[in-house]
PDB file of C-alpha atoms in Angstrom:
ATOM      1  CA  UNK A   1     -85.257 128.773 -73.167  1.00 94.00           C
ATOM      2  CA  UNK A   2     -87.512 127.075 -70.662  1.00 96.00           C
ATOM      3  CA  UNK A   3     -90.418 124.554 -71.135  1.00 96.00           C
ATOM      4  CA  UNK A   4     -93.019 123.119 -68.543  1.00 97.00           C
ATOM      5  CA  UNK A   5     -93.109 120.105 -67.037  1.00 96.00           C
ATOM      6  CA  UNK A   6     -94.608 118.193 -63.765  1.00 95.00           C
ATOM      7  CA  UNK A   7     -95.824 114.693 -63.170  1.00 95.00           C
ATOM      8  CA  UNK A   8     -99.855 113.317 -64.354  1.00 94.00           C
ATOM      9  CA  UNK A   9    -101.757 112.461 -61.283  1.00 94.00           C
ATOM     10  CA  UNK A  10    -103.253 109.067 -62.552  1.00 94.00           C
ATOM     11  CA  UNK A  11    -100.152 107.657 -63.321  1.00 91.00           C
ATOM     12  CA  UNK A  12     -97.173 109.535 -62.571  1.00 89.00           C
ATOM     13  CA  UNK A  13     -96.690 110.123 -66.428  1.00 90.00           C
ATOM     14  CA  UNK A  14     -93.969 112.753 -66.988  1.00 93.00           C
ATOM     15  CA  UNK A  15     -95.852 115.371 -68.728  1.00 95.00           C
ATOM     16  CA  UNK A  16     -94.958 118.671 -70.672  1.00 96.00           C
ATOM     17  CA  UNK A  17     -97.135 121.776 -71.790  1.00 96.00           C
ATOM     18  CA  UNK A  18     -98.283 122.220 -74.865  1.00 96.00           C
ATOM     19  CA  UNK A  19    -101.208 124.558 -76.288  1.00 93.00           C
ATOM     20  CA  UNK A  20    -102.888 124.499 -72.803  1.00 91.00           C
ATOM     21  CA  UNK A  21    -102.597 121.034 -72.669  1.00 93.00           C
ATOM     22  CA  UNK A  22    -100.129 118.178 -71.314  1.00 96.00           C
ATOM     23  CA  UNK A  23     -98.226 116.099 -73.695  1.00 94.00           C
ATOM     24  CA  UNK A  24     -95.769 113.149 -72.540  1.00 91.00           C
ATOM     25  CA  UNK A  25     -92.864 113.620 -74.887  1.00 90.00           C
ATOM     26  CA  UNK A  26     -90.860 116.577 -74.804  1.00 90.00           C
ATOM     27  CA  UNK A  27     -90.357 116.897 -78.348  1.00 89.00           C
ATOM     28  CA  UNK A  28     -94.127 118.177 -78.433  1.00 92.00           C
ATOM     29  CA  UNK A  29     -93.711 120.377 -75.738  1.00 94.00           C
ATOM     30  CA  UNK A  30     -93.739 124.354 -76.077  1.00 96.00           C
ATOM     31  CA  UNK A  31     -90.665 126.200 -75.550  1.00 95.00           C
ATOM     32  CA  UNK A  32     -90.351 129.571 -73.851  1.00 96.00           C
ATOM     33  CA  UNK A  33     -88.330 132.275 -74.138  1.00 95.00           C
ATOM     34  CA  UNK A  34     -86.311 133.019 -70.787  1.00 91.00           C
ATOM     35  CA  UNK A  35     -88.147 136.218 -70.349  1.00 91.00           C
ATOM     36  CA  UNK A  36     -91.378 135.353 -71.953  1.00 94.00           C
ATOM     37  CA  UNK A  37     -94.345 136.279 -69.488  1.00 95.00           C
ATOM     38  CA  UNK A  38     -96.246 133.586 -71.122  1.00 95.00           C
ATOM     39  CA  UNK A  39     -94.036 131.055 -69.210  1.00 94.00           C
ATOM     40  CA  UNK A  40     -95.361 132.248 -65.737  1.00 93.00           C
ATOM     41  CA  UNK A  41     -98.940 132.298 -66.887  1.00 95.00           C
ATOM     42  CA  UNK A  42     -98.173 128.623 -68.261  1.00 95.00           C
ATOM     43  CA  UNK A  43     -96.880 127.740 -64.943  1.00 94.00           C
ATOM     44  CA  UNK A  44    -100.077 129.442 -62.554  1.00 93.00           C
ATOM     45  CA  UNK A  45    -102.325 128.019 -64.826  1.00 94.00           C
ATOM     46  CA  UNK A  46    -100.867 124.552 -64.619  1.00 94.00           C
ATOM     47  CA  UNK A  47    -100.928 124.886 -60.773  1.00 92.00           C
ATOM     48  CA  UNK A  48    -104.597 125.654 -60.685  1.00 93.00           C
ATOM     49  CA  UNK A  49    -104.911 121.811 -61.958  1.00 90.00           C
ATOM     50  CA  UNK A  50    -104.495 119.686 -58.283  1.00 87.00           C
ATOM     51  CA  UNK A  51    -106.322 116.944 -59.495  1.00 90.00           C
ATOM     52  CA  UNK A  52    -104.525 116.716 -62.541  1.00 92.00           C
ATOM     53  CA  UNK A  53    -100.818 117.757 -62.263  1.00 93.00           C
ATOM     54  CA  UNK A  54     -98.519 116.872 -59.546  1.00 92.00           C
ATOM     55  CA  UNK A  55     -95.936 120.154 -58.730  1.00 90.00           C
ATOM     56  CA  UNK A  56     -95.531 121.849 -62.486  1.00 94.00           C
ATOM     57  CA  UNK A  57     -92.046 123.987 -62.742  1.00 95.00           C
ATOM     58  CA  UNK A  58     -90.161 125.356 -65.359  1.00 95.00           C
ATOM     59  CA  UNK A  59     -86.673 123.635 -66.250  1.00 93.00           C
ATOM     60  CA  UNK A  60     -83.841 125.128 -67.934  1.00 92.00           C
ATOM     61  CA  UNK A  61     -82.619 124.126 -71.861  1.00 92.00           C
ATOM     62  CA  UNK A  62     -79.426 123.743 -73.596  1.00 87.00           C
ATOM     63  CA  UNK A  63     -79.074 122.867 -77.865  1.00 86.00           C
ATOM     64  CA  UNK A  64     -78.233 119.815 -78.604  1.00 79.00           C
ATOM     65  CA  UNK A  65     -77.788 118.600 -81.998  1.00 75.00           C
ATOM     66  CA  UNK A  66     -79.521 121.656 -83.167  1.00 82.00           C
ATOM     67  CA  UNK A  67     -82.670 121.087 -80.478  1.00 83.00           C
ATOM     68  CA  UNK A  68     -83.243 122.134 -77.711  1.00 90.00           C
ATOM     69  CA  UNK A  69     -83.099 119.415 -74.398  1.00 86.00           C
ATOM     70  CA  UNK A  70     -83.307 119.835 -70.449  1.00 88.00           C
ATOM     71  CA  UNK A  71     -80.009 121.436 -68.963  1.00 88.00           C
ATOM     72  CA  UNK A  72     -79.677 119.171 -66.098  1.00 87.00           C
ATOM     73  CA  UNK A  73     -79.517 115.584 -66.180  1.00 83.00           C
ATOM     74  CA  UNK A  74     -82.660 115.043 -63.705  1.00 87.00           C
ATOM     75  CA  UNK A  75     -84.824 116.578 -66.289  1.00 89.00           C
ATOM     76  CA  UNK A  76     -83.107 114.739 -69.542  1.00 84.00           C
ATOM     77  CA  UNK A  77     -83.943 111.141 -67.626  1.00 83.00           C
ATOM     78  CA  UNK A  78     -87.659 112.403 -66.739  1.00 87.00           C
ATOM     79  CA  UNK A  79     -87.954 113.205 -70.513  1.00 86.00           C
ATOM     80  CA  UNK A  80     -86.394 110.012 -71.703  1.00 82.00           C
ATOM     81  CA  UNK A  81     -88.229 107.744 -69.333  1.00 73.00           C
ATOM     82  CA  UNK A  82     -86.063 105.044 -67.487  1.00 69.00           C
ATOM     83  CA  UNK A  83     -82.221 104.931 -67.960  1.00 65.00           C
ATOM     84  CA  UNK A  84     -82.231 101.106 -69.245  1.00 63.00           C
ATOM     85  CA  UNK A  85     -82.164 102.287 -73.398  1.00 63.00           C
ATOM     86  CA  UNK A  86     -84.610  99.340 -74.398  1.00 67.00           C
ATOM     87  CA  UNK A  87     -87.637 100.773 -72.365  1.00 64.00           C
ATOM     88  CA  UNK A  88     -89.070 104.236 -71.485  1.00 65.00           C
ATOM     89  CA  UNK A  89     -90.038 106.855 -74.668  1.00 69.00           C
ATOM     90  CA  UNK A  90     -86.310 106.744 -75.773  1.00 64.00           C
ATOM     91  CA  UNK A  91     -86.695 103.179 -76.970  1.00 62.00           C
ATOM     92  CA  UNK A  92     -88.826 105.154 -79.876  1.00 67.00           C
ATOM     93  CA  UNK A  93     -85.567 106.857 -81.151  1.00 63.00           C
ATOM     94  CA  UNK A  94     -85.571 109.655 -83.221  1.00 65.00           C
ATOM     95  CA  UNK A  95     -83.844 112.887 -83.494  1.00 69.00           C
ATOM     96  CA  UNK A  96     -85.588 115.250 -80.016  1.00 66.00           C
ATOM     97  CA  UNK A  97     -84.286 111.513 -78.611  1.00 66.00           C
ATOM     98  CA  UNK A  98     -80.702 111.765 -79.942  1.00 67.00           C
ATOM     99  CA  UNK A  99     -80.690 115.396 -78.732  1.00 69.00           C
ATOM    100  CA  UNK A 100     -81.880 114.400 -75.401  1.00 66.00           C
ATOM    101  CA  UNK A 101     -78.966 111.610 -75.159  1.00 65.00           C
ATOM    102  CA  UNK A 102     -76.458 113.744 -76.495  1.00 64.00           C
ATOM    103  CA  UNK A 103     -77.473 116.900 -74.231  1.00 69.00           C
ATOM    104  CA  UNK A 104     -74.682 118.546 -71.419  1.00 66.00           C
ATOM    105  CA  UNK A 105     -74.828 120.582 -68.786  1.00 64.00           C
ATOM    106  CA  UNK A 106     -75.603 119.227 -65.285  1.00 59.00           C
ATOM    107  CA  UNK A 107     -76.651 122.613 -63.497  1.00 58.00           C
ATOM    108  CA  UNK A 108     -80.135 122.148 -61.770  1.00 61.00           C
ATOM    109  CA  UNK A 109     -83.064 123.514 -63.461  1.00 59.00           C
ATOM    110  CA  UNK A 110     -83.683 127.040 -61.915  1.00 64.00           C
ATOM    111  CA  UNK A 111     -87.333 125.866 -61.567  1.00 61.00           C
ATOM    112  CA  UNK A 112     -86.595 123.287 -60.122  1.00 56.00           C
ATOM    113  CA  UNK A 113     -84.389 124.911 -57.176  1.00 58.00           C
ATOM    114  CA  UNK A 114     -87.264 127.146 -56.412  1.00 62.00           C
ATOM    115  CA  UNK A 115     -89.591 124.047 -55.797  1.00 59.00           C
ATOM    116  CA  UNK A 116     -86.654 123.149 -53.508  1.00 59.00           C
ATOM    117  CA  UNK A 117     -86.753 126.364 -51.833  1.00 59.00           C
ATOM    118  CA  UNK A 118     -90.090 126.450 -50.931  1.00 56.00           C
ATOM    119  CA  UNK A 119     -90.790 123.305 -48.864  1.00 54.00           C
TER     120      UNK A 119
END
């Protein structure tokens, strides 16, 4: 599975996809299929958006606790916010928060290594 995420221009936000739109906790964010063309489209649409999007890429997910989370540890601190537990969007708790914190795997996200790549 794979989900879309970059960085809102305004404010640096860490954003995900969702319905054509960006939403800033990963729980809310749409999930992809590895294979699922939609993905791609996701991804060239969201880098048609310069002035609203900062670099958009595809990351890689794992289960955890029965949801899904980032594989690699970059991505499950971008979707929890800062690493101090008493600030960022995992000071809300819940369960796509538990999963986050209990999530392993430290491979890069494939997406991520392209980005990489291409500079």
């Amino acid at each position: 599975m794979k989900a879309l995420t970059g960085n809102r221009l305004v404010d640096g936000e860490v954003v995900f996809w969702r319905n054509g739109q960006w939403a800033e906790r990963f729980a809310d964010a749409d999930l992809f299929a590895d294979d699922d063309p939609a993905a791609e489209a996701a991804e060239a649409h969201a880098k048609n958006q310069p002035t609203v999007i900062v670099e958009p890429y595809l990351i890689d997910l794992v289960q955890s606790d029965g949801l899904w989370a980032p594989l690699s540890y970059r991505e499950r601190i971008r979707a929890l916010g800062p690493t101090n537990l008493n600030h960022g969007k995992q000071a809300e708790g819940g369960a796509a928060i538990e999963a986050l914190l209990h999530a392993h795997g430290a491979a890069r996200s494939t997406g991520r290594i392209d980005l990489i790549k291409r500079k």
